[in-house]
DNA sequence: ATTTTATTGCGAATATGTTGCAATAATACG
DNA sequence: CGTATTATTGCAACATATTCGCAATAAAAT
């Protein structure tokens, strides 16, 4: 149950921390300096998710992308569910600072939101 | 390029038209009276999507779900991007009549939205 | 009837993600 | 330190979803 510090964890966390984009397992594997097994990368990422260090986005391509959970500038306000943007041109996914707002019919209880907008980002337009 | 009418198309369209839920390929295959090959089901569904008869939702499970494109009660208004709800209890996905509203940073152009809320639906709570 | 070609079925390929298991190594504790 | 505990890793195998090539079939046009 108790977490241990390992080179794998550290390398993956460093990579995600320094990235402006959400990364998939294979992007992480490619960008890493050290070699880490695929299964290990997934296990590390899933543990980060359990610990709320990282959140997972599932895009329209059906793949999982992972991004660091950042707090808002206003530390009193927890960073809520937000939109993600997938650029079809540069094929990247990023977290938008845009909260997801919705209302649901009576009796519906929402536990999570996975919202991805697709299009062309500023850099590519 | 020209579309032809086939028993497969008709059966799948009937099924989707009569369903309150978005359906995955394997759900469609199970619920069909006639037997249709897996690859064919996907091809029919993808053609429906191209023709804007059906829309595709990708859920957190990474699977594709398909639902008929319905117009609003108000025929003047095209049915926009809307939220979808995935119930973890009855494991279904439905279209909510809740439009997706957002703003994006300057220079971003949105072409599509894939938004799925997850939780427990009214029937199951 | 004949032609054209969209559609289908089949099998194989691709891709993503998970799991069992034995080996390794981080941590706790004497 | 030295040892014990067990979280973590690598590897291979597995599971599942979706696509693709290709030859056969059948809708639609002539
Ligand atoms: Mn995010
Ligand atoms: Mn829908
Ligand atoms: Zn871009
Ligand atoms: Zn339900």
PDB file of C-alpha atoms (C1' of nucleotides) and ligand atoms in Angstrom:
ATOM      1  CA  UNK A   1       0.000   0.000   0.000  1.00  0.00           C
ATOM      2  CA  UNK A   2       2.795   2.397   0.872  1.00  0.00           C
ATOM      3  CA  UNK A   3       4.421   4.113  -2.045  1.00  0.00           C
ATOM      4  CA  UNK A   4       8.122   3.892  -2.735  1.00  0.00           C
ATOM      5  CA  UNK A   5      10.345   6.264  -4.636  1.00  0.00           C
ATOM      6  CA  UNK A   6      11.857   4.800  -7.752  1.00  0.00           C
ATOM      7  CA  UNK A   7      13.744   6.124 -10.772  1.00  0.00           C
ATOM      8  CA  UNK A   8      10.744   5.229 -12.954  1.00  0.00           C
ATOM      9  CA  UNK A   9       8.300   7.240 -10.907  1.00  0.00           C
ATOM     10  CA  UNK A  10      10.621  10.180 -10.743  1.00  0.00           C
ATOM     11  CA  UNK A  11      11.409  10.213 -14.458  1.00  0.00           C
ATOM     12  CA  UNK A  12       7.749   9.991 -15.463  1.00  0.00           C
ATOM     13  CA  UNK A  13       6.690  12.633 -12.991  1.00  0.00           C
ATOM     14  CA  UNK A  14       9.464  14.954 -14.140  1.00  0.00           C
ATOM     15  CA  UNK A  15       8.405  14.499 -17.722  1.00  0.00           C
ATOM     16  CA  UNK A  16       4.758  15.216 -17.006  1.00  0.00           C
ATOM     17  CA  UNK A  17       5.616  18.169 -14.807  1.00  0.00           C
ATOM     18  CA  UNK A  18       7.674  19.765 -17.527  1.00  0.00           C
ATOM     19  CA  UNK A  19       5.177  19.118 -20.289  1.00  0.00           C
ATOM     20  CA  UNK A  20       2.559  21.576 -21.420  1.00  0.00           C
ATOM     21  CA  UNK A  21       0.622  18.740 -23.004  1.00  0.00           C
ATOM     22  CA  UNK A  22      -1.108  15.636 -21.786  1.00  0.00           C
ATOM     23  CA  UNK A  23       0.943  12.604 -22.726  1.00  0.00           C
ATOM     24  CA  UNK A  24       0.097   9.084 -23.744  1.00  0.00           C
ATOM     25  CA  UNK A  25       2.049   6.052 -22.631  1.00  0.00           C
ATOM     26  CA  UNK A  26       3.873   5.782 -25.904  1.00  0.00           C
ATOM     27  CA  UNK A  27       4.716   9.486 -25.979  1.00  0.00           C
ATOM     28  CA  UNK A  28       6.136   9.125 -22.499  1.00  0.00           C
ATOM     29  CA  UNK A  29       8.148   6.096 -23.485  1.00  0.00           C
ATOM     30  CA  UNK A  30       9.565   7.937 -26.482  1.00  0.00           C
ATOM     31  CA  UNK A  31      10.451  11.074 -24.579  1.00  0.00           C
ATOM     32  CA  UNK A  32      12.064   9.374 -21.616  1.00  0.00           C
ATOM     33  CA  UNK A  33      15.822   9.275 -21.302  1.00  0.00           C
ATOM     34  CA  UNK A  34      15.774   5.980 -19.496  1.00  0.00           C
ATOM     35  CA  UNK A  35      13.998   2.864 -20.719  1.00  0.00           C
ATOM     36  CA  UNK A  36      10.918   1.855 -18.825  1.00  0.00           C
ATOM     37  CA  UNK A  37       8.721  -1.062 -19.645  1.00  0.00           C
ATOM     38  CA  UNK A  38       5.280  -0.357 -21.071  1.00  0.00           C
ATOM     39  CA  UNK A  39       3.431  -2.125 -18.308  1.00  0.00           C
ATOM     40  CA  UNK A  40       5.440  -0.264 -15.724  1.00  0.00           C
ATOM     41  CA  UNK A  41       4.624   3.082 -17.271  1.00  0.00           C
ATOM     42  CA  UNK A  42       0.933   2.290 -17.102  1.00  0.00           C
ATOM     43  CA  UNK A  43       1.220   1.084 -13.541  1.00  0.00           C
ATOM     44  CA  UNK A  44       3.073   4.202 -12.475  1.00  0.00           C
ATOM     45  CA  UNK A  45       0.539   6.424 -14.217  1.00  0.00           C
ATOM     46  CA  UNK A  46      -2.404   4.607 -12.708  1.00  0.00           C
ATOM     47  CA  UNK A  47      -0.889   4.952  -9.266  1.00  0.00           C
ATOM     48  CA  UNK A  48      -0.417   8.673  -9.863  1.00  0.00           C
ATOM     49  CA  UNK A  49      -4.081   8.855 -10.772  1.00  0.00           C
ATOM     50  CA  UNK A  50      -5.111   7.015  -7.611  1.00  0.00           C
ATOM     51  CA  UNK A  51      -3.067   9.506  -5.627  1.00  0.00           C
ATOM     52  CA  UNK A  52      -4.578  12.464  -7.502  1.00  0.00           C
ATOM     53  CA  UNK A  53      -1.200  13.632  -8.692  1.00  0.00           C
ATOM     54  CA  UNK A  54      -2.192  13.081 -12.285  1.00  0.00           C
ATOM     55  CA  UNK A  55      -5.478  12.899 -14.156  1.00  0.00           C
ATOM     56  CA  UNK A  56      -6.405  10.784 -17.125  1.00  0.00           C
ATOM     57  CA  UNK A  57      -8.128  11.977 -20.276  1.00  0.00           C
ATOM     58  CA  UNK A  58      -9.591   9.614 -22.831  1.00  0.00           C
ATOM     59  CA  UNK A  59      -9.595  11.203 -26.263  1.00  0.00           C
ATOM     60  CA  UNK A  60     -11.638  10.459 -29.342  1.00  0.00           C
ATOM     61  CA  UNK A  61      -8.868   8.206 -30.557  1.00  0.00           C
ATOM     62  CA  UNK A  62      -9.693   5.966 -27.618  1.00  0.00           C
ATOM     63  CA  UNK A  63      -6.279   6.482 -26.093  1.00  0.00           C
ATOM     64  CA  UNK A  64      -5.471   7.514 -22.563  1.00  0.00           C
ATOM     65  CA  UNK A  65      -3.570  10.714 -21.968  1.00  0.00           C
ATOM     66  CA  UNK A  66      -2.149  11.839 -18.674  1.00  0.00           C
ATOM     67  CA  UNK A  67      -1.523  15.276 -17.264  1.00  0.00           C
ATOM     68  CA  UNK A  68      -0.340  16.711 -13.991  1.00  0.00           C
ATOM     69  CA  UNK A  69      -3.097  17.983 -11.719  1.00  0.00           C
ATOM     70  CA  UNK A  70      -2.406  21.644 -11.305  1.00  0.00           C
ATOM     71  CA  UNK A  71      -4.107  23.856  -8.822  1.00  0.00           C
ATOM     72  CA  UNK A  72      -5.592  27.148  -9.867  1.00  0.00           C
ATOM     73  CA  UNK A  73      -3.710  30.362  -9.320  1.00  0.00           C
ATOM     74  CA  UNK A  74      -6.191  30.938  -6.573  1.00  0.00           C
ATOM     75  CA  UNK A  75      -5.059  28.302  -4.084  1.00  0.00           C
ATOM     76  CA  UNK A  76      -8.359  28.401  -2.258  1.00  0.00           C
ATOM     77  CA  UNK A  77     -10.128  27.008  -5.259  1.00  0.00           C
ATOM     78  CA  UNK A  78      -9.497  23.417  -6.244  1.00  0.00           C
ATOM     79  CA  UNK A  79      -8.978  22.927  -9.949  1.00  0.00           C
ATOM     80  CA  UNK A  80     -12.252  21.488 -11.153  1.00  0.00           C
ATOM     81  CA  UNK A  81     -13.193  19.425 -14.133  1.00  0.00           C
ATOM     82  CA  UNK A  82     -12.006  21.304 -17.167  1.00  0.00           C
ATOM     83  CA  UNK A  83     -12.120  20.998 -20.892  1.00  0.00           C
ATOM     84  CA  UNK A  84      -9.301  19.502 -22.882  1.00  0.00           C
ATOM     85  CA  UNK A  85      -8.335  20.446 -26.369  1.00  0.00           C
ATOM     86  CA  UNK A  86      -7.073  18.093 -29.003  1.00  0.00           C
ATOM     87  CA  UNK A  87      -5.442  19.707 -32.011  1.00  0.00           C
ATOM     88  CA  UNK A  88      -5.872  17.663 -35.140  1.00  0.00           C
ATOM     89  CA  UNK A  89      -2.962  19.444 -36.751  1.00  0.00           C
ATOM     90  CA  UNK A  90      -0.198  19.017 -34.189  1.00  0.00           C
ATOM     91  CA  UNK A  91      -1.898  16.012 -32.606  1.00  0.00           C
ATOM     92  CA  UNK A  92      -1.541  17.139 -29.037  1.00  0.00           C
ATOM     93  CA  UNK A  93      -3.871  17.334 -26.086  1.00  0.00           C
ATOM     94  CA  UNK A  94      -3.758  20.073 -23.545  1.00  0.00           C
ATOM     95  CA  UNK A  95      -5.708  21.075 -20.464  1.00  0.00           C
ATOM     96  CA  UNK A  96      -7.740  24.223 -20.964  1.00  0.00           C
ATOM     97  CA  UNK A  97      -8.363  26.514 -18.024  1.00  0.00           C
ATOM     98  CA  UNK A  98     -12.024  26.294 -18.904  1.00  0.00           C
ATOM     99  CA  UNK A  99     -14.300  24.691 -16.324  1.00  0.00           C
ATOM    100  CA  UNK A 100     -16.920  22.213 -17.467  1.00  0.00           C
ATOM    101  CA  UNK A 101     -20.377  23.465 -16.628  1.00  0.00           C
ATOM    102  CA  UNK A 102     -23.540  21.465 -16.965  1.00  0.00           C
ATOM    103  CA  UNK A 103     -26.809  20.550 -15.365  1.00  0.00           C
ATOM    104  CA  UNK A 104     -28.133  17.036 -15.295  1.00  0.00           C
ATOM    105  CA  UNK A 105     -31.694  15.717 -15.014  1.00  0.00           C
ATOM    106  CA  UNK A 106     -33.097  14.978 -11.573  1.00  0.00           C
ATOM    107  CA  UNK A 107     -31.723  11.891  -9.943  1.00  0.00           C
ATOM    108  CA  UNK A 108     -28.498  11.863 -11.879  1.00  0.00           C
ATOM    109  CA  UNK A 109     -25.316  11.938  -9.879  1.00  0.00           C
ATOM    110  CA  UNK A 110     -22.119  12.955 -11.639  1.00  0.00           C
ATOM    111  CA  UNK A 111     -18.837  11.597 -10.367  1.00  0.00           C
ATOM    112  CA  UNK A 112     -16.523  12.461 -13.220  1.00  0.00           C
ATOM    113  CA  UNK A 113     -16.335  14.377 -16.469  1.00  0.00           C
ATOM    114  CA  UNK A 114     -14.290  13.575 -19.547  1.00  0.00           C
ATOM    115  CA  UNK A 115     -14.584  16.441 -21.995  1.00  0.00           C
ATOM    116  CA  UNK A 116     -12.413  16.884 -25.048  1.00  0.00           C
ATOM    117  CA  UNK A 117     -12.842  19.565 -27.676  1.00  0.00           C
ATOM    118  CA  UNK A 118     -11.281  18.843 -31.026  1.00  0.00           C
ATOM    119  CA  UNK A 119     -10.106  21.242 -33.660  1.00  0.00           C
ATOM    120  CA  UNK A 120      -7.122  23.395 -34.473  1.00  0.00           C
ATOM    121  CA  UNK A 121      -5.071  25.122 -31.819  1.00  0.00           C
ATOM    122  CA  UNK A 122      -3.689  28.638 -31.903  1.00  0.00           C
ATOM    123  CA  UNK A 123      -0.188  27.549 -32.873  1.00  0.00           C
ATOM    124  CA  UNK A 124      -1.513  25.699 -35.901  1.00  0.00           C
ATOM    125  CA  UNK A 125      -4.051  28.184 -37.218  1.00  0.00           C
TER     126      UNK A 125
ATOM    127  CA  UNK B   1     -19.401   6.900 -53.383  1.00  0.00           C
ATOM    128  CA  UNK B   2     -23.103   6.378 -53.813  1.00  0.00           C
ATOM    129  CA  UNK B   3     -24.778   4.615 -50.963  1.00  0.00           C
ATOM    130  CA  UNK B   4     -26.792   1.451 -51.462  1.00  0.00           C
ATOM    131  CA  UNK B   5     -29.560   0.050 -49.352  1.00  0.00           C
ATOM    132  CA  UNK B   6     -28.781  -3.240 -47.716  1.00  0.00           C
ATOM    133  CA  UNK B   7     -30.362  -5.412 -45.043  1.00  0.00           C
ATOM    134  CA  UNK B   8     -27.398  -4.694 -42.792  1.00  0.00           C
ATOM    135  CA  UNK B   9     -27.787  -0.948 -42.998  1.00  0.00           C
ATOM    136  CA  UNK B  10     -31.507  -1.160 -42.419  1.00  0.00           C
ATOM    137  CA  UNK B  11     -31.245  -3.490 -39.439  1.00  0.00           C
ATOM    138  CA  UNK B  12     -28.596  -1.403 -37.730  1.00  0.00           C
ATOM    139  CA  UNK B  13     -30.425   1.840 -38.367  1.00  0.00           C
ATOM    140  CA  UNK B  14     -33.668   0.370 -37.041  1.00  0.00           C
ATOM    141  CA  UNK B  15     -31.924  -0.791 -33.923  1.00  0.00           C
ATOM    142  CA  UNK B  16     -30.327   2.580 -33.254  1.00  0.00           C
ATOM    143  CA  UNK B  17     -33.554   4.425 -34.019  1.00  0.00           C
ATOM    144  CA  UNK B  18     -35.458   2.374 -31.486  1.00  0.00           C
ATOM    145  CA  UNK B  19     -32.831   2.586 -28.778  1.00  0.00           C
ATOM    146  CA  UNK B  20     -32.783   5.125 -26.001  1.00  0.00           C
ATOM    147  CA  UNK B  21     -29.135   4.439 -25.436  1.00  0.00           C
ATOM    148  CA  UNK B  22     -25.981   4.802 -27.449  1.00  0.00           C
ATOM    149  CA  UNK B  23     -24.805   1.391 -28.556  1.00  0.00           C
ATOM    150  CA  UNK B  24     -21.408  -0.150 -29.059  1.00  0.00           C
ATOM    151  CA  UNK B  25     -20.586  -2.530 -31.892  1.00  0.00           C
ATOM    152  CA  UNK B  26     -20.845  -5.563 -29.681  1.00  0.00           C
ATOM    153  CA  UNK B  27     -24.137  -4.424 -28.164  1.00  0.00           C
ATOM    154  CA  UNK B  28     -25.481  -3.968 -31.671  1.00  0.00           C
ATOM    155  CA  UNK B  29     -24.281  -7.374 -32.712  1.00  0.00           C
ATOM    156  CA  UNK B  30     -25.940  -8.964 -29.689  1.00  0.00           C
ATOM    157  CA  UNK B  31     -29.237  -7.182 -30.131  1.00  0.00           C
ATOM    158  CA  UNK B  32     -29.575  -7.779 -33.848  1.00  0.00           C
ATOM    159  CA  UNK B  33     -31.924 -10.452 -35.137  1.00  0.00           C
ATOM    160  CA  UNK B  34     -29.786 -11.143 -38.159  1.00  0.00           C
ATOM    161  CA  UNK B  35     -26.100 -11.929 -38.073  1.00  0.00           C
ATOM    162  CA  UNK B  36     -23.786  -9.244 -39.346  1.00  0.00           C
ATOM    163  CA  UNK B  37     -20.050  -9.433 -39.373  1.00  0.00           C
ATOM    164  CA  UNK B  38     -18.166  -7.282 -36.920  1.00  0.00           C
ATOM    165  CA  UNK B  39     -16.175  -5.446 -39.576  1.00  0.00           C
ATOM    166  CA  UNK B  40     -19.356  -4.774 -41.490  1.00  0.00           C
ATOM    167  CA  UNK B  41     -21.062  -3.299 -38.459  1.00  0.00           C
ATOM    168  CA  UNK B  42     -18.189  -0.898 -37.979  1.00  0.00           C
ATOM    169  CA  UNK B  43     -18.201   0.027 -41.643  1.00  0.00           C
ATOM    170  CA  UNK B  44     -21.922   0.673 -41.659  1.00  0.00           C
ATOM    171  CA  UNK B  45     -21.662   2.768 -38.508  1.00  0.00           C
ATOM    172  CA  UNK B  46     -18.760   4.782 -39.844  1.00  0.00           C
ATOM    173  CA  UNK B  47     -20.670   5.478 -43.024  1.00  0.00           C
ATOM    174  CA  UNK B  48     -23.659   6.632 -40.975  1.00  0.00           C
ATOM    175  CA  UNK B  49     -21.322   8.993 -39.152  1.00  0.00           C
ATOM    176  CA  UNK B  50     -19.955  10.365 -42.402  1.00  0.00           C
ATOM    177  CA  UNK B  51     -23.503  11.000 -43.520  1.00  0.00           C
ATOM    178  CA  UNK B  52     -24.412  12.660 -40.201  1.00  0.00           C
ATOM    179  CA  UNK B  53     -27.152  10.155 -39.534  1.00  0.00           C
ATOM    180  CA  UNK B  54     -25.391   8.905 -36.448  1.00  0.00           C
ATOM    181  CA  UNK B  55     -22.824  10.358 -34.088  1.00  0.00           C
ATOM    182  CA  UNK B  56     -20.042   8.630 -32.273  1.00  0.00           C
ATOM    183  CA  UNK B  57     -19.192   8.972 -28.615  1.00  0.00           C
ATOM    184  CA  UNK B  58     -15.948   7.704 -27.150  1.00  0.00           C
ATOM    185  CA  UNK B  59     -16.356   6.849 -23.500  1.00  0.00           C
ATOM    186  CA  UNK B  60     -13.818   6.557 -20.726  1.00  0.00           C
ATOM    187  CA  UNK B  61     -13.602   2.853 -21.404  1.00  0.00           C
ATOM    188  CA  UNK B  62     -12.074   3.803 -24.746  1.00  0.00           C
ATOM    189  CA  UNK B  63     -14.915   2.202 -26.638  1.00  0.00           C
ATOM    190  CA  UNK B  64     -16.998   3.779 -29.367  1.00  0.00           C
ATOM    191  CA  UNK B  65     -20.708   4.195 -28.891  1.00  0.00           C
ATOM    192  CA  UNK B  66     -23.153   5.247 -31.553  1.00  0.00           C
ATOM    193  CA  UNK B  67     -26.426   7.108 -31.373  1.00  0.00           C
ATOM    194  CA  UNK B  68     -28.918   8.480 -33.834  1.00  0.00           C
ATOM    195  CA  UNK B  69     -28.640  12.210 -34.496  1.00  0.00           C
ATOM    196  CA  UNK B  70     -31.922  13.639 -33.336  1.00  0.00           C
ATOM    197  CA  UNK B  71     -33.069  17.150 -33.977  1.00  0.00           C
ATOM    198  CA  UNK B  72     -34.426  19.286 -31.188  1.00  0.00           C
ATOM    199  CA  UNK B  73     -38.157  19.620 -30.659  1.00  0.00           C
ATOM    200  CA  UNK B  74     -37.656  23.017 -32.151  1.00  0.00           C
ATOM    201  CA  UNK B  75     -36.934  22.087 -35.737  1.00  0.00           C
ATOM    202  CA  UNK B  76     -35.387  25.446 -36.437  1.00  0.00           C
ATOM    203  CA  UNK B  77     -32.556  24.669 -34.107  1.00  0.00           C
ATOM    204  CA  UNK B  78     -30.048  22.052 -35.066  1.00  0.00           C
ATOM    205  CA  UNK B  79     -29.205  19.693 -32.247  1.00  0.00           C
ATOM    206  CA  UNK B  80     -25.845  20.884 -31.063  1.00  0.00           C
ATOM    207  CA  UNK B  81     -23.039  19.194 -29.234  1.00  0.00           C
ATOM    208  CA  UNK B  82     -24.486  17.800 -26.071  1.00  0.00           C
ATOM    209  CA  UNK B  83     -23.332  15.969 -23.001  1.00  0.00           C
ATOM    210  CA  UNK B  84     -23.524  12.240 -22.671  1.00  0.00           C
ATOM    211  CA  UNK B  85     -24.043  10.309 -19.508  1.00  0.00           C
ATOM    212  CA  UNK B  86     -22.465   7.027 -18.662  1.00  0.00           C
ATOM    213  CA  UNK B  87     -24.037   5.163 -15.760  1.00  0.00           C
ATOM    214  CA  UNK B  88     -21.532   3.017 -13.930  1.00  0.00           C
ATOM    215  CA  UNK B  89     -24.319   0.958 -12.443  1.00  0.00           C
ATOM    216  CA  UNK B  90     -26.316  -0.090 -15.491  1.00  0.00           C
ATOM    217  CA  UNK B  91     -23.358   0.470 -17.819  1.00  0.00           C
ATOM    218  CA  UNK B  92     -25.231   2.439 -20.443  1.00  0.00           C
ATOM    219  CA  UNK B  93     -24.566   5.633 -22.292  1.00  0.00           C
ATOM    220  CA  UNK B  94     -27.258   8.080 -23.236  1.00  0.00           C
ATOM    221  CA  UNK B  95     -27.473  11.451 -24.916  1.00  0.00           C
ATOM    222  CA  UNK B  96     -28.453  14.210 -22.537  1.00  0.00           C
ATOM    223  CA  UNK B  97     -30.443  17.149 -23.830  1.00  0.00           C
ATOM    224  CA  UNK B  98     -27.809  19.362 -22.274  1.00  0.00           C
ATOM    225  CA  UNK B  99     -25.779  21.502 -24.643  1.00  0.00           C
ATOM    226  CA  UNK B 100     -22.027  21.737 -24.189  1.00  0.00           C
ATOM    227  CA  UNK B 101     -21.049  25.313 -23.504  1.00  0.00           C
ATOM    228  CA  UNK B 102     -17.525  26.582 -23.417  1.00  0.00           C
ATOM    229  CA  UNK B 103     -15.196  29.306 -24.466  1.00  0.00           C
ATOM    230  CA  UNK B 104     -11.776  28.670 -25.871  1.00  0.00           C
ATOM    231  CA  UNK B 105      -8.641  30.828 -25.946  1.00  0.00           C
ATOM    232  CA  UNK B 106      -8.070  33.109 -28.911  1.00  0.00           C
ATOM    233  CA  UNK B 107      -7.046  31.370 -32.083  1.00  0.00           C
ATOM    234  CA  UNK B 108      -8.560  28.035 -31.153  1.00  0.00           C
ATOM    235  CA  UNK B 109     -11.104  26.613 -33.536  1.00  0.00           C
ATOM    236  CA  UNK B 110     -13.418  23.892 -32.270  1.00  0.00           C
ATOM    237  CA  UNK B 111     -14.754  21.367 -34.734  1.00  0.00           C
ATOM    238  CA  UNK B 112     -16.120  18.729 -32.426  1.00  0.00           C
ATOM    239  CA  UNK B 113     -16.851  17.975 -28.785  1.00  0.00           C
ATOM    240  CA  UNK B 114     -16.749  14.651 -27.031  1.00  0.00           C
ATOM    241  CA  UNK B 115     -18.151  15.107 -23.550  1.00  0.00           C
ATOM    242  CA  UNK B 116     -19.119  12.267 -21.272  1.00  0.00           C
ATOM    243  CA  UNK B 117     -20.260  12.622 -17.682  1.00  0.00           C
ATOM    244  CA  UNK B 118     -19.938   9.537 -15.555  1.00  0.00           C
ATOM    245  CA  UNK B 119     -21.903   8.578 -12.484  1.00  0.00           C
ATOM    246  CA  UNK B 120     -25.201   7.007 -11.538  1.00  0.00           C
ATOM    247  CA  UNK B 121     -28.366   7.569 -13.503  1.00  0.00           C
ATOM    248  CA  UNK B 122     -31.834   8.178 -12.168  1.00  0.00           C
ATOM    249  CA  UNK B 123     -32.991   4.612 -12.706  1.00  0.00           C
ATOM    250  CA  UNK B 124     -30.110   3.262 -10.669  1.00  0.00           C
ATOM    251  CA  UNK B 125     -30.096   5.722  -7.774  1.00  0.00           C
TER     252      UNK B 125
ATOM    253  C1'  DA C   1     -29.473  -9.187 -69.197  1.00  0.00           C
ATOM    254  C1'  DT C   2     -25.206  -7.032 -68.352  1.00  0.00           C
ATOM    255  C1'  DT C   3     -22.149  -3.949 -66.226  1.00  0.00           C
ATOM    256  C1'  DT C   4     -20.476  -1.306 -62.551  1.00  0.00           C
ATOM    257  C1'  DT C   5     -18.917  -0.896 -58.127  1.00  0.00           C
ATOM    258  C1'  DA C   6     -20.637  -0.415 -53.243  1.00  0.00           C
ATOM    259  C1'  DT C   7     -20.952  -3.685 -49.770  1.00  0.00           C
ATOM    260  C1'  DT C   8     -19.976  -7.822 -47.319  1.00  0.00           C
ATOM    261  C1'  DG C   9     -17.499 -11.773 -44.863  1.00  0.00           C
ATOM    262  C1'  DC C  10     -13.441 -13.641 -43.556  1.00  0.00           C
ATOM    263  C1'  DG C  11      -9.079 -13.727 -41.659  1.00  0.00           C
ATOM    264  C1'  DA C  12      -5.252 -11.352 -40.326  1.00  0.00           C
ATOM    265  C1'  DA C  13      -3.186  -7.350 -38.621  1.00  0.00           C
ATOM    266  C1'  DT C  14      -2.769  -3.422 -35.449  1.00  0.00           C
ATOM    267  C1'  DA C  15      -3.096  -1.053 -31.265  1.00  0.00           C
ATOM    268  C1'  DT C  16      -3.934  -0.219 -26.554  1.00  0.00           C
ATOM    269  C1'  DG C  17      -4.058  -1.639 -22.083  1.00  0.00           C
ATOM    270  C1'  DT C  18      -3.935  -5.304 -18.367  1.00  0.00           C
ATOM    271  C1'  DT C  19      -2.283  -9.351 -15.681  1.00  0.00           C
ATOM    272  C1'  DG C  20       0.421 -13.329 -13.626  1.00  0.00           C
ATOM    273  C1'  DC C  21       4.693 -14.342 -12.012  1.00  0.00           C
ATOM    274  C1'  DA C  22       9.236 -14.378 -10.637  1.00  0.00           C
ATOM    275  C1'  DA C  23      13.111 -11.171  -9.839  1.00  0.00           C
ATOM    276  C1'  DT C  24      14.562  -6.749  -7.952  1.00  0.00           C
ATOM    277  C1'  DA C  25      15.090  -3.108  -4.853  1.00  0.00           C
ATOM    278  C1'  DA C  26      13.100   0.551  -1.597  1.00  0.00           C
ATOM    279  C1'  DT C  27      12.065   0.968   3.081  1.00  0.00           C
ATOM    280  C1'  DA C  28      11.599  -0.265   7.907  1.00  0.00           C
ATOM    281  C1'  DC C  29      13.527  -2.159  11.837  1.00  0.00           C
ATOM    282  C1'  DG C  30      16.563  -4.732  14.769  1.00  0.00           C
TER     283       DG C  30
ATOM    284  C1'  DC D   1      24.899  -2.003   9.083  1.00  0.00           C
ATOM    285  C1'  DG D   2      22.260  -6.663   8.091  1.00  0.00           C
ATOM    286  C1'  DT D   3      17.928  -8.633   7.424  1.00  0.00           C
ATOM    287  C1'  DA D   4      13.038  -8.908   6.566  1.00  0.00           C
ATOM    288  C1'  DT D   5       9.084  -7.150   4.275  1.00  0.00           C
ATOM    289  C1'  DT D   6       6.732  -6.116   0.303  1.00  0.00           C
ATOM    290  C1'  DA D   7       6.168  -2.427  -3.352  1.00  0.00           C
ATOM    291  C1'  DT D   8       7.849  -2.196  -7.812  1.00  0.00           C
ATOM    292  C1'  DT D   9       9.627  -3.851 -12.073  1.00  0.00           C
ATOM    293  C1'  DG D  10      10.330  -6.557 -16.534  1.00  0.00           C
ATOM    294  C1'  DC D  11       8.760  -9.923 -19.366  1.00  0.00           C
ATOM    295  C1'  DA D  12       5.602 -12.519 -21.782  1.00  0.00           C
ATOM    296  C1'  DA D  13       1.094 -13.597 -22.410  1.00  0.00           C
ATOM    297  C1'  DC D  14      -3.462 -12.162 -22.616  1.00  0.00           C
ATOM    298  C1'  DA D  15      -7.713  -9.487 -23.636  1.00  0.00           C
ATOM    299  C1'  DT D  16     -10.203  -6.419 -26.346  1.00  0.00           C
ATOM    300  C1'  DA D  17     -11.395  -3.029 -29.862  1.00  0.00           C
ATOM    301  C1'  DT D  18     -10.973  -1.539 -34.363  1.00  0.00           C
ATOM    302  C1'  DT D  19      -9.158  -1.662 -39.004  1.00  0.00           C
ATOM    303  C1'  DC D  20      -7.632  -3.571 -43.478  1.00  0.00           C
ATOM    304  C1'  DG D  21      -6.744  -6.452 -47.699  1.00  0.00           C
ATOM    305  C1'  DC D  22      -8.983  -9.235 -50.685  1.00  0.00           C
ATOM    306  C1'  DA D  23     -12.065 -11.951 -53.040  1.00  0.00           C
ATOM    307  C1'  DA D  24     -17.074 -12.829 -53.340  1.00  0.00           C
ATOM    308  C1'  DT D  25     -21.684 -10.869 -53.399  1.00  0.00           C
ATOM    309  C1'  DA D  26     -25.357  -8.062 -54.655  1.00  0.00           C
ATOM    310  C1'  DA D  27     -27.589  -3.306 -55.318  1.00  0.00           C
ATOM    311  C1'  DA D  28     -28.430  -0.191 -58.824  1.00  0.00           C
ATOM    312  C1'  DA D  29     -27.833   1.696 -63.280  1.00  0.00           C
ATOM    313  C1'  DT D  30     -27.845   0.946 -68.300  1.00  0.00           C
TER     314       DT D  30
HETATM  315 MN1  LIG E   1      -6.595  18.281 -17.720  1.00  0.00          MN
HETATM  316 MN1  LIG E   2     -25.445  12.078 -28.349  1.00  0.00          MN
HETATM  317 ZN1  LIG E   3      -1.967  22.393 -32.901  1.00  0.00          ZN
HETATM  318 ZN1  LIG E   4     -28.028   3.463 -14.623  1.00  0.00          ZN
END
